[in-house]
PDB file of C-alpha atoms and ligand atoms in Angstrom:
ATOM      1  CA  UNK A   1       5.572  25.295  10.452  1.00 95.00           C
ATOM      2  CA  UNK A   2       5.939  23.152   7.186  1.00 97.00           C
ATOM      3  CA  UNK A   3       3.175  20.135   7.925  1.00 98.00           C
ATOM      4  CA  UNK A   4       3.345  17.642   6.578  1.00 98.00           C
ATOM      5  CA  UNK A   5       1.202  14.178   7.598  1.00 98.00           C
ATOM      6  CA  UNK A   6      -1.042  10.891   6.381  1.00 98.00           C
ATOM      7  CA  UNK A   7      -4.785  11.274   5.837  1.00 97.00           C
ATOM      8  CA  UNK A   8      -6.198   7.510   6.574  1.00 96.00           C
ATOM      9  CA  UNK A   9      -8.407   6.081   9.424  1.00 95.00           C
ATOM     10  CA  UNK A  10      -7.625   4.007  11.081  1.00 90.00           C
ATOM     11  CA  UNK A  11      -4.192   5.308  12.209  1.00 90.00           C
ATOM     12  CA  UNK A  12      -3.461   3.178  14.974  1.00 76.00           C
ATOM     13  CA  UNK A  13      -1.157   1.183  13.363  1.00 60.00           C
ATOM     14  CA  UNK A  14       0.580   3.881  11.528  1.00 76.00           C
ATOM     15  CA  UNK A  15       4.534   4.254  10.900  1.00 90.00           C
ATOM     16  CA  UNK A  16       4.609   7.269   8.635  1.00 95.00           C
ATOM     17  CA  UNK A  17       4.524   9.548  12.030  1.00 95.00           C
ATOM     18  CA  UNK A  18       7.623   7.936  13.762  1.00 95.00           C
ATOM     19  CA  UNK A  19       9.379   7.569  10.408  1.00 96.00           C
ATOM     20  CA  UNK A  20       9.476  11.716   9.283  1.00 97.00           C
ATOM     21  CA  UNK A  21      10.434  12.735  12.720  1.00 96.00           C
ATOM     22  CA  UNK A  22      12.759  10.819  13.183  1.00 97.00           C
ATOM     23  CA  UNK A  23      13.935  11.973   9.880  1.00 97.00           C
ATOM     24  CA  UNK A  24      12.933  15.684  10.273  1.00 98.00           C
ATOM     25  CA  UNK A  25      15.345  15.549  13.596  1.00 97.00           C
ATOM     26  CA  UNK A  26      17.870  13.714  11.901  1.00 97.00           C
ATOM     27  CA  UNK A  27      18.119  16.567   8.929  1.00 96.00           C
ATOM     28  CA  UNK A  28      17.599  19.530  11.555  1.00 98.00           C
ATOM     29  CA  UNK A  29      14.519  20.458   9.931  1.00 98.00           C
ATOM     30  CA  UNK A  30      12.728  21.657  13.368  1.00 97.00           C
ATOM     31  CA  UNK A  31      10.465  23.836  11.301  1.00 97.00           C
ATOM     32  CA  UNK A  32       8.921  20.668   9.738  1.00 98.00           C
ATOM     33  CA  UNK A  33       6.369  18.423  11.063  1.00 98.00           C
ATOM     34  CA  UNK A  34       4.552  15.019  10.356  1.00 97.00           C
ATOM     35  CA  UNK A  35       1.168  14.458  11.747  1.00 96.00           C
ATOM     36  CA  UNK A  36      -2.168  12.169  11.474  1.00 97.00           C
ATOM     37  CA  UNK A  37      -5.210  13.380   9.558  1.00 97.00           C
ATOM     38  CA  UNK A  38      -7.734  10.809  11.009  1.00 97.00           C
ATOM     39  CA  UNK A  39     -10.620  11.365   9.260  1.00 97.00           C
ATOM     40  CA  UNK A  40     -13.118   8.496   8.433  1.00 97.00           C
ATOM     41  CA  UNK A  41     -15.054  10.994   5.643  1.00 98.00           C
ATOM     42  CA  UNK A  42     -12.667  11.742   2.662  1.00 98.00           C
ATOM     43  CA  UNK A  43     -15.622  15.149   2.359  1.00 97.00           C
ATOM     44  CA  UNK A  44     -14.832  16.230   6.128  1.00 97.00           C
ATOM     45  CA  UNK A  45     -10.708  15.640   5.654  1.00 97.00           C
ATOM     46  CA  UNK A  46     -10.794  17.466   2.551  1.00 97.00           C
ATOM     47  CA  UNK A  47     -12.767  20.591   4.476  1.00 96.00           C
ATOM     48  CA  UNK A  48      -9.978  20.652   7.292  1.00 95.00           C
ATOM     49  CA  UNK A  49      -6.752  20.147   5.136  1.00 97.00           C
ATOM     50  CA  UNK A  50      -7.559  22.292   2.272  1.00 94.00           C
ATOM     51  CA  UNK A  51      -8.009  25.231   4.685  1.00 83.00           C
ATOM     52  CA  UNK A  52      -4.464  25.161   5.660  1.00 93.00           C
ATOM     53  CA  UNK A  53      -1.620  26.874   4.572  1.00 95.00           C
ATOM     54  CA  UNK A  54       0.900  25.297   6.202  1.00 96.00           C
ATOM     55  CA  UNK A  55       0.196  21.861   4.855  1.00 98.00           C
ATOM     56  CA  UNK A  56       3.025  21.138   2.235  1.00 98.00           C
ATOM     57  CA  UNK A  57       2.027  17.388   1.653  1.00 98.00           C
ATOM     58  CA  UNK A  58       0.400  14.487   2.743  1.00 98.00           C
ATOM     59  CA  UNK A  59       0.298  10.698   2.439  1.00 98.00           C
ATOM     60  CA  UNK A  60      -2.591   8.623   2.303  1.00 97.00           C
ATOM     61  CA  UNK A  61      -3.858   4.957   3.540  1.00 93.00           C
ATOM     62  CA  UNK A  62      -6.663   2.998   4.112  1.00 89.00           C
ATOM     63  CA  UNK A  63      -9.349   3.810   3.340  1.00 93.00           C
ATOM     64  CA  UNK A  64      -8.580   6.691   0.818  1.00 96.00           C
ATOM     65  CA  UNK A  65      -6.361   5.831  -1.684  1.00 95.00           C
ATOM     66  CA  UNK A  66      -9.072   6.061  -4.495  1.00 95.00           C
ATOM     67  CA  UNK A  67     -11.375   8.468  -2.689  1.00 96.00           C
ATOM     68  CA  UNK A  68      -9.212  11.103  -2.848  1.00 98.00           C
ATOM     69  CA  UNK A  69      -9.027  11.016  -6.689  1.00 98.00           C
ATOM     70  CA  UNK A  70     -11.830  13.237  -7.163  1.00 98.00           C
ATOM     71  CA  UNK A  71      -9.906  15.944  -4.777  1.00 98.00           C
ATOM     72  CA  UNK A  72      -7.065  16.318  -6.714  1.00 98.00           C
ATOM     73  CA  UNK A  73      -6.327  19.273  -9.195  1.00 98.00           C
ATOM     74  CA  UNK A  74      -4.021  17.358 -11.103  1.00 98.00           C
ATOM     75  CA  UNK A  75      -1.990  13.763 -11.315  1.00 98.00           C
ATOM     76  CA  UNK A  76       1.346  12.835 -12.716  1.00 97.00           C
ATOM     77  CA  UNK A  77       0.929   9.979 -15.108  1.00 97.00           C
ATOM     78  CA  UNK A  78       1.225   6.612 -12.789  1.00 96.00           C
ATOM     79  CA  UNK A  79      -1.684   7.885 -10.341  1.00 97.00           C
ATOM     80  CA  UNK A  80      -3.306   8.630 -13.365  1.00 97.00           C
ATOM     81  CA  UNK A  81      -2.811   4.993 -14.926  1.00 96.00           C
ATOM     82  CA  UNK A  82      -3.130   3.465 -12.048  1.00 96.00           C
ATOM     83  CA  UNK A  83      -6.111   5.504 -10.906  1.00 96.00           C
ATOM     84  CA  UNK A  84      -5.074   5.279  -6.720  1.00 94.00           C
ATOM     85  CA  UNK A  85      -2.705   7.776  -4.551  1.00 97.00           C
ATOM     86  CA  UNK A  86      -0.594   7.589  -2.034  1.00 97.00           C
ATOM     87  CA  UNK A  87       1.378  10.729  -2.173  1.00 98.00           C
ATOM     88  CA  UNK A  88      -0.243  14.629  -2.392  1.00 98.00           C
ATOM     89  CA  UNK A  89       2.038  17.489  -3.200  1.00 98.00           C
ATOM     90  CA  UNK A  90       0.369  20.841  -2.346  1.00 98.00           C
ATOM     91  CA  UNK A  91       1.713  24.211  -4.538  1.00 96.00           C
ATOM     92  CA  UNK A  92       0.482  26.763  -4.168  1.00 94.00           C
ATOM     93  CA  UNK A  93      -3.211  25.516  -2.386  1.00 94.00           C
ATOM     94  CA  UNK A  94      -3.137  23.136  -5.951  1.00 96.00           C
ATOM     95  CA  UNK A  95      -2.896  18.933  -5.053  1.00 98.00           C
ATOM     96  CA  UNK A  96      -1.297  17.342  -7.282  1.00 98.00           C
ATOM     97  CA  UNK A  97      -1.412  13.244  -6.921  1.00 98.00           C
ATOM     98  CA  UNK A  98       1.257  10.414  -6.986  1.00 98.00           C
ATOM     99  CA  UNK A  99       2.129   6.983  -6.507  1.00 97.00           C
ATOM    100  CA  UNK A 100       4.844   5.552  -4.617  1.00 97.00           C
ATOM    101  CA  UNK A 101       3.302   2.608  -3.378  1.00 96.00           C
ATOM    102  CA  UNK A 102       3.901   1.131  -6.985  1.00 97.00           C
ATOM    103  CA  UNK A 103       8.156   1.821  -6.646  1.00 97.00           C
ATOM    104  CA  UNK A 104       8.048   0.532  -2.990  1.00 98.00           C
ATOM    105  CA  UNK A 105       6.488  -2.844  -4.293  1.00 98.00           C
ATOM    106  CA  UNK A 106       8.729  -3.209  -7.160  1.00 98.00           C
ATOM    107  CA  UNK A 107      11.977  -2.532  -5.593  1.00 98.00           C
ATOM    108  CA  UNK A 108      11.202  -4.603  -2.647  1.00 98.00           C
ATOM    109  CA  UNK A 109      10.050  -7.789  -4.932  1.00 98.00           C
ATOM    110  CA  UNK A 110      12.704  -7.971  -7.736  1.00 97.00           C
ATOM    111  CA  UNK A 111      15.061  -9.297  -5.706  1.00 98.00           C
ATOM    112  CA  UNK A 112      12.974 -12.337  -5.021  1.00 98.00           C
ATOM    113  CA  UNK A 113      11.446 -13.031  -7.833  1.00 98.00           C
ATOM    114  CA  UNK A 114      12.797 -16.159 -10.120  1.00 97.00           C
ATOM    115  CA  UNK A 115      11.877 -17.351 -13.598  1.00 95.00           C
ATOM    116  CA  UNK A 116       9.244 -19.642 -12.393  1.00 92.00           C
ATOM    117  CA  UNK A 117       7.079 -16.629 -10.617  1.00 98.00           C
ATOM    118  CA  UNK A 118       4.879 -16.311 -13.754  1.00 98.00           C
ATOM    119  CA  UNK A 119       1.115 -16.215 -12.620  1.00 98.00           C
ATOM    120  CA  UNK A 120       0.177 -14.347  -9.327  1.00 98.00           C
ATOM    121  CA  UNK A 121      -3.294 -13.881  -7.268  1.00 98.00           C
ATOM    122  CA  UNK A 122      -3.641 -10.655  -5.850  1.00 98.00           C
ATOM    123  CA  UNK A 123      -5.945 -10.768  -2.448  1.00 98.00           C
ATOM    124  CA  UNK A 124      -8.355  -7.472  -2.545  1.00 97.00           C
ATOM    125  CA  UNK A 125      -9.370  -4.808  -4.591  1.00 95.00           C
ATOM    126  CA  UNK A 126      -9.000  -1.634  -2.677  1.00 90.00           C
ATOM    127  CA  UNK A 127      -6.663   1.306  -3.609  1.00 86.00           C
ATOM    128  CA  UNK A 128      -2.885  -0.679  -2.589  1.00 90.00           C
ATOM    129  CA  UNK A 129      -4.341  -3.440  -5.342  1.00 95.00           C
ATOM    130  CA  UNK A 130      -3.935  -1.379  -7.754  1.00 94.00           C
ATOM    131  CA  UNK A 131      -0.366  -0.642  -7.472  1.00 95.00           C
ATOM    132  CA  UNK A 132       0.090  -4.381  -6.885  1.00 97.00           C
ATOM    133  CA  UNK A 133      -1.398  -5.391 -10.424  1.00 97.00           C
ATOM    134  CA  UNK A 134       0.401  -2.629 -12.374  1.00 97.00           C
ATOM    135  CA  UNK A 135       3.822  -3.774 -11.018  1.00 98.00           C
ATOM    136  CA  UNK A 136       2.956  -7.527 -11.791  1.00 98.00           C
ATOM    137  CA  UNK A 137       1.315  -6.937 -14.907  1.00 97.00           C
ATOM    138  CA  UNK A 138       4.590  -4.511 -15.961  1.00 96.00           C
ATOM    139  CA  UNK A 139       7.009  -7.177 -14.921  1.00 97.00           C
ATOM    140  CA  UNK A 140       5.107  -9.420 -17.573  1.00 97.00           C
ATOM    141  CA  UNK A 141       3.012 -11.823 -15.275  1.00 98.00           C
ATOM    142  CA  UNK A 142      -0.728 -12.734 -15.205  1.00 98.00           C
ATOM    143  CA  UNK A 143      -2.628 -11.755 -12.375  1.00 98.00           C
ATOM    144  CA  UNK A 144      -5.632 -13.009 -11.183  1.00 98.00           C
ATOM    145  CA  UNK A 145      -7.453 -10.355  -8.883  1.00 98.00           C
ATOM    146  CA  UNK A 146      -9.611 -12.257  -6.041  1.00 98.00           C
ATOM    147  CA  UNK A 147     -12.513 -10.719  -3.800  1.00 98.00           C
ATOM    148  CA  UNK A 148     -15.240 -10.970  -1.377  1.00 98.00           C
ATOM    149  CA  UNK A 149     -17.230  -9.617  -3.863  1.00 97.00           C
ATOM    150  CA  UNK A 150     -16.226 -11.141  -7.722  1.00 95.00           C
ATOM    151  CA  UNK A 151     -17.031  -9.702 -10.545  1.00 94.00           C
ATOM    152  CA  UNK A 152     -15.362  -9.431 -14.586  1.00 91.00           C
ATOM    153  CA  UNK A 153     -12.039 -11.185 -14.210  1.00 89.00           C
ATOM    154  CA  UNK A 154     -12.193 -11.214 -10.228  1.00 97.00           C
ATOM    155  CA  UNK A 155     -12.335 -14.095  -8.724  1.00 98.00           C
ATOM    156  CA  UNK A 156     -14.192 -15.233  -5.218  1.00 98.00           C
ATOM    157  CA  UNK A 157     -11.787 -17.136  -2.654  1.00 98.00           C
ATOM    158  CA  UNK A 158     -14.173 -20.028  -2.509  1.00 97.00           C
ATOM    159  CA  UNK A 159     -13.606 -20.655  -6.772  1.00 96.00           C
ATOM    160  CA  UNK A 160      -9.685 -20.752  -6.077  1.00 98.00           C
ATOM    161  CA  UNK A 161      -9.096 -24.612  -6.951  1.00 98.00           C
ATOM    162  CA  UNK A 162      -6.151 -26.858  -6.202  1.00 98.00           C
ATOM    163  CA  UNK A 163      -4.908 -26.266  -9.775  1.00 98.00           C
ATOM    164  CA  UNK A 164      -4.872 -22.490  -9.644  1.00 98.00           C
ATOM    165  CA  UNK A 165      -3.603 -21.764  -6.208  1.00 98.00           C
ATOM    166  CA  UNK A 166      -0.538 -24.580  -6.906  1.00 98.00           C
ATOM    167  CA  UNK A 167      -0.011 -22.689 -10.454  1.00 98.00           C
ATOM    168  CA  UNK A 168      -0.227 -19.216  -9.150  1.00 98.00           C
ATOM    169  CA  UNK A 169       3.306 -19.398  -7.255  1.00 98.00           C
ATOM    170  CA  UNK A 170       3.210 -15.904  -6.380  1.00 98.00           C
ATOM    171  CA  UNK A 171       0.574 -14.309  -3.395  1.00 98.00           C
ATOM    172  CA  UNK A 172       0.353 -10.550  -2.696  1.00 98.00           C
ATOM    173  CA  UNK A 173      -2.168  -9.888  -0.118  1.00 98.00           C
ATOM    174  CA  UNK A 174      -3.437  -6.498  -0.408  1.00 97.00           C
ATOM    175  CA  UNK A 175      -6.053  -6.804   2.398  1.00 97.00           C
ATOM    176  CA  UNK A 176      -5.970  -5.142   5.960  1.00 94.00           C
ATOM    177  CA  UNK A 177      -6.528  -9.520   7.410  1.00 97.00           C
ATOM    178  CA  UNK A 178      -4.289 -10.201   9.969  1.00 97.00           C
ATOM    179  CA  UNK A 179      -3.599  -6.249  11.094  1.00 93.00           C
ATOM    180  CA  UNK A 180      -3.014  -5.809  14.046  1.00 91.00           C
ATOM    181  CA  UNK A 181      -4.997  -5.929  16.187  1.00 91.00           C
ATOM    182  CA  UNK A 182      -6.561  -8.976  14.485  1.00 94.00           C
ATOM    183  CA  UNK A 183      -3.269 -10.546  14.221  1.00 96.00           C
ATOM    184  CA  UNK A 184      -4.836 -13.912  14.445  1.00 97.00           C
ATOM    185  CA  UNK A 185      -7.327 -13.352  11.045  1.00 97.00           C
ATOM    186  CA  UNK A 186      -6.100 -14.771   7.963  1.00 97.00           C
ATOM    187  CA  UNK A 187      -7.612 -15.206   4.298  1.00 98.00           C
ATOM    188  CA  UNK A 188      -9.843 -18.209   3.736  1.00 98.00           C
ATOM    189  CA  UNK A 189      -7.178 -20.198   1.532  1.00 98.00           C
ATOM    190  CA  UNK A 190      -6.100 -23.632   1.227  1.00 98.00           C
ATOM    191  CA  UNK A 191      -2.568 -23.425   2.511  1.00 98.00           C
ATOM    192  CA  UNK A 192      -1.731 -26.926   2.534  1.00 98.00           C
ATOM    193  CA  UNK A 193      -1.206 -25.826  -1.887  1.00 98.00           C
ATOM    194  CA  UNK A 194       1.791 -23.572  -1.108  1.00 98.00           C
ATOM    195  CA  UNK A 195       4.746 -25.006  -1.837  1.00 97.00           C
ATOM    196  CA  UNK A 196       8.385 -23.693  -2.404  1.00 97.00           C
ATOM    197  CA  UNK A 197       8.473 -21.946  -5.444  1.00 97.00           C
ATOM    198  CA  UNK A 198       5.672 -20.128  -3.918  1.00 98.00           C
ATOM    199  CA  UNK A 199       6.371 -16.302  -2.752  1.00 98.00           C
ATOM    200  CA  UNK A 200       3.980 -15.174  -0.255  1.00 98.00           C
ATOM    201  CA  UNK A 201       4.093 -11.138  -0.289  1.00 98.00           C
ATOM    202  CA  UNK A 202       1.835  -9.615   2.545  1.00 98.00           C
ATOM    203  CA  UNK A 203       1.788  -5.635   2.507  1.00 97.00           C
ATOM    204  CA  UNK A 204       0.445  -5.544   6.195  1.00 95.00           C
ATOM    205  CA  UNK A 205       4.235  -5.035   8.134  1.00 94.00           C
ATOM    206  CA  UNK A 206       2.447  -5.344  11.635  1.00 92.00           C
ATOM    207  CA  UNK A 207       2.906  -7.655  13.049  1.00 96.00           C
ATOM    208  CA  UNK A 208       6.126  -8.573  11.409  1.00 97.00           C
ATOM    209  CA  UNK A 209       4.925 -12.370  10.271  1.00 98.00           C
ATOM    210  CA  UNK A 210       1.865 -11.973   9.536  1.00 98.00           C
ATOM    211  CA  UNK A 211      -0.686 -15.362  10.305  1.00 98.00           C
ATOM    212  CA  UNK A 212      -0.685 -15.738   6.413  1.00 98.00           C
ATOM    213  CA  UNK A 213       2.874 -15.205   6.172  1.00 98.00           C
ATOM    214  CA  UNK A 214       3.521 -18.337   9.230  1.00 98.00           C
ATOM    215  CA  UNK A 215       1.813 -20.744   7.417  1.00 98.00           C
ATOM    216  CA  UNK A 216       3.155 -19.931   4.060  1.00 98.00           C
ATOM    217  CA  UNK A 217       6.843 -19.970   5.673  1.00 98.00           C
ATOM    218  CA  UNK A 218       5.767 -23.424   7.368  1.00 98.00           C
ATOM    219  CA  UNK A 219       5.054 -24.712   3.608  1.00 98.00           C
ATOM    220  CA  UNK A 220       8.387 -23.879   2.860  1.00 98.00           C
ATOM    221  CA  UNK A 221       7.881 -20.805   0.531  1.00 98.00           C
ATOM    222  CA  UNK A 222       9.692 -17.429   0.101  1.00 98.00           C
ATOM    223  CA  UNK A 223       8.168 -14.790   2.300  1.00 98.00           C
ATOM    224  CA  UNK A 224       7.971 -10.675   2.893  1.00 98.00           C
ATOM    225  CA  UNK A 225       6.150  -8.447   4.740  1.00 98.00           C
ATOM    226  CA  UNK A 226       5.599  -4.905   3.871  1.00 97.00           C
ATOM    227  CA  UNK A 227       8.458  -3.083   5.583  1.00 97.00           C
ATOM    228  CA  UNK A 228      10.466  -2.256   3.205  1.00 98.00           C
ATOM    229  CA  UNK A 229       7.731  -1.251   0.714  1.00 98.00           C
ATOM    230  CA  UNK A 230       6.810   0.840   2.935  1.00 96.00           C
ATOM    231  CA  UNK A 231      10.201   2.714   3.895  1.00 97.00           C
ATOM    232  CA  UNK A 232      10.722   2.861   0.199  1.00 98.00           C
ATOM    233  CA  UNK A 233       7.356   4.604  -0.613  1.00 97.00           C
ATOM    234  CA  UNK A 234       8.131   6.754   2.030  1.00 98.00           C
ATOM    235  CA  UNK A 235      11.510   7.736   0.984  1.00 98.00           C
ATOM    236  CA  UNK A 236      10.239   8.490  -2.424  1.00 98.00           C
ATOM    237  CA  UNK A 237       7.246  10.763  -1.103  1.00 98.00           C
ATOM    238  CA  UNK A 238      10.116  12.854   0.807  1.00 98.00           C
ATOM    239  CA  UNK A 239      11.947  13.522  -2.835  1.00 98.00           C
ATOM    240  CA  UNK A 240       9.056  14.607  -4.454  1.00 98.00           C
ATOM    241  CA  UNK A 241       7.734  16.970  -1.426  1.00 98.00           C
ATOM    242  CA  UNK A 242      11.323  18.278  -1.321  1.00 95.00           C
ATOM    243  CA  UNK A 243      11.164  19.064  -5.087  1.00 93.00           C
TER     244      UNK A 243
HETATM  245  P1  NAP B 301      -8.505  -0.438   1.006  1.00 66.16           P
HETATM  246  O1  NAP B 301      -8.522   0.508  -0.148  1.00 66.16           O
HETATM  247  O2  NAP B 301      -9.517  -0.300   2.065  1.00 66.16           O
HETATM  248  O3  NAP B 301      -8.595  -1.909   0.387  1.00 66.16           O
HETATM  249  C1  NAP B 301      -8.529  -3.072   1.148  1.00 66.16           C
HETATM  250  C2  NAP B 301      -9.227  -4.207   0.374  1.00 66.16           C
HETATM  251  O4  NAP B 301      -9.125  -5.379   1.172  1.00 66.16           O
HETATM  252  C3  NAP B 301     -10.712  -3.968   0.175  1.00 66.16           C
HETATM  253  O5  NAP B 301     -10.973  -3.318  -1.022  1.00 66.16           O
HETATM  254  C4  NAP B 301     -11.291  -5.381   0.212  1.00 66.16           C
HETATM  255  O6  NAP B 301     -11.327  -5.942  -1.090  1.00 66.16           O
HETATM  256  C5  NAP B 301     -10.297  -6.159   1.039  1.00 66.16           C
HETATM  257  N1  NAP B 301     -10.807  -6.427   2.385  1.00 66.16           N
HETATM  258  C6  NAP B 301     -11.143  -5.517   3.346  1.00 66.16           C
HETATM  259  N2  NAP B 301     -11.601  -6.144   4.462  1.00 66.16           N
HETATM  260  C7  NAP B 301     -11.556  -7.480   4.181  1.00 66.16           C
HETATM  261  C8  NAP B 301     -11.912  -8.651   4.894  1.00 66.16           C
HETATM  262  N3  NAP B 301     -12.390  -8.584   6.148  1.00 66.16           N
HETATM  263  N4  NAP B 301     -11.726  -9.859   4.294  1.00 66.16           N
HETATM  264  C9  NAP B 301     -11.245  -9.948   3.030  1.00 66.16           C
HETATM  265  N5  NAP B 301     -10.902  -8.863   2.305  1.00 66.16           N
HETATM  266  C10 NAP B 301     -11.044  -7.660   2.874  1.00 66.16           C
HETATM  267  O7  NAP B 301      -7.079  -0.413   1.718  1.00 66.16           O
HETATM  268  P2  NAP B 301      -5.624  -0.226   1.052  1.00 66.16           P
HETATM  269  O8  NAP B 301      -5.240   1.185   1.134  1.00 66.16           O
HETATM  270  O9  NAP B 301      -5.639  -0.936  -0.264  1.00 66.16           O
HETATM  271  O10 NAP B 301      -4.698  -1.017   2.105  1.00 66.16           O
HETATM  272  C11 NAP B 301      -4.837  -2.407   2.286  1.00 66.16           C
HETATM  273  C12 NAP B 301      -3.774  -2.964   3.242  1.00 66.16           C
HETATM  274  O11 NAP B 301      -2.475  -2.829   2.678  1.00 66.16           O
HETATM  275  C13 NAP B 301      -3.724  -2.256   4.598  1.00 66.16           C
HETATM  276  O12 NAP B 301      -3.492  -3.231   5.596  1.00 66.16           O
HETATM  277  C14 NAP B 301      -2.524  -1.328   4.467  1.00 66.16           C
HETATM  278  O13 NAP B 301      -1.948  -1.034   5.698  1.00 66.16           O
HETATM  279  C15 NAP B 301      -1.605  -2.186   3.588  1.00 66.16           C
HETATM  280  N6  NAP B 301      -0.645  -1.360   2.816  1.00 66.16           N
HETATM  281  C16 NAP B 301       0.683  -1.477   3.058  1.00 66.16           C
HETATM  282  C17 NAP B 301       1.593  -0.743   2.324  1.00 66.16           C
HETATM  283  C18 NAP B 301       3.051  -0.897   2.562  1.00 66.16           C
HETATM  284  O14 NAP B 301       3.826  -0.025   2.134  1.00 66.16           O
HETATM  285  N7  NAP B 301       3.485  -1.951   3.200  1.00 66.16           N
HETATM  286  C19 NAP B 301       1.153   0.142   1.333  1.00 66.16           C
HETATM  287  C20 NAP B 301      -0.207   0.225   1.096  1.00 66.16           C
HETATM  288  C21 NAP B 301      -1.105  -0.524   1.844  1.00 66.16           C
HETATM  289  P3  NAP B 301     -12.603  -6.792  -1.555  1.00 66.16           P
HETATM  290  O15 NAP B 301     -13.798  -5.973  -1.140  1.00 66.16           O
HETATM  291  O16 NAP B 301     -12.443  -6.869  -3.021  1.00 66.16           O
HETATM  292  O17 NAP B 301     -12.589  -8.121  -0.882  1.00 66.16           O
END
């Protein structure tokens, strides 16, 4: 068998699985599969799937993106820059890291984005972040990281004012708030400053509109869910496993 599969945990809500066997069946590839590593230790998932031979490449989520780092025998340059993976090639027992979050984002945004979108807050810090920022920061805007926990150019959700969540017209949340099962969770943000030249990005795809995503369409701005990132960072992890 030629395995393939996503190392994150949770994996309840996980599409990856559905997605490459659908595709597997659809290209006749029955000697191919796509399964979940749940593993909640990055030490204990890295035991079990280096040990295999039949495991050709993986994907990675929450919580691993940046724990994996350390794993990895070598990186092509935008997992290096950007420091987080989503994407493991394996050659010859060697991992080698990617990132295909950051094309996923970018391809999925342009489309929306207008001359106004010129100063963004990014919600969360975590590995999908980091993709975030380097796509924002690339397409020439400033980006103002916020967290539970601020720090050096991070800022906490209660020192958002008026001024900087009206100016900021473009919103990625990066956070798992408002997964499902939590559907009903949402960021501690003064909505009532969202107006419409805001875009409201929210990577979680499940449910579709997201509680953050409702009130930011009921403000009247642009919104997207992360579907289509996600098919797109999927279809690119498929062309460099097949390479
Ligand atoms: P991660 O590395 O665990 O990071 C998540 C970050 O969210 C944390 O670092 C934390 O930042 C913040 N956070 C966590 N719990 C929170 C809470 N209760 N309240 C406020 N902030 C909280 O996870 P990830 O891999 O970046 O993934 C994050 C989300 O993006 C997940 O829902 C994942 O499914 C989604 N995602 C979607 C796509 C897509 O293609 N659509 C791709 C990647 C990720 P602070 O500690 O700084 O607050």
């Amino acid at each position: 068998m030629k395995t393939y599969g996503l190392l994150g945990y949770p994996l309840g809500h996980s599409f990856s699985k559905g997605f490459f066997t659908k595709k597997f069946k659809a290209e006749g590839l029955s000697d191919h599969e796509y399964i979940n590593f749940a593993y909640s230790e990055i030490t204990e998932a890295v035991k079990h799937l280096r040990g295999n031979p039949e495991i050709l490449g993986f994907n990675i989520t929450i919580p691993h993106k940046v724990n994996i780092l350390p794993y990895l025998d070598s990186m092509d340059p935008l997992c290096s820059a950007i420091q987080s993976c989503n994407c493991v090639k394996v050659e010859k027992g060697r991992w080698k890291g990617f990132n295909t979050d950051v094309l996923g984002f970018e391809y999925s945004l342009n489309p929306l984005l207008k001359p106004a979108h010129k100063n963004a807050l990014v919600f969360g810090t975590g590995g999908a972040s980091k993709a975030i920022v380097f796509v924002l920061r690339k397409l020439g805007m400033e980006v103002l990281q916020v967290s539970r926990t601020p720090g050096k150019g991070v800022a906490s959700y209660e020192a958002l004012s008026v001024d900087i969540l009206k100016t900021h017209t473009v919103w990625v949340n990066t956070t798992p708030v408002g997964l499902a099962p939590d559907s009903e969770s949402v960021l501690p943000l003064d909505f009532n400053q969202i107006g419409s030249a805001h875009l409201v990005y929210d990577l979680i795809y499940n449910p579709e509109k997201s509680k953050l995503l409702q009130k930011a369409a009921q403000m009247g701005a642009t919104i997207k869910n992360g579907m289509e990132m996600l098919v797109i960072q999927a279809e690119e992890s498929w062309k460099i496993w097949k390479s």
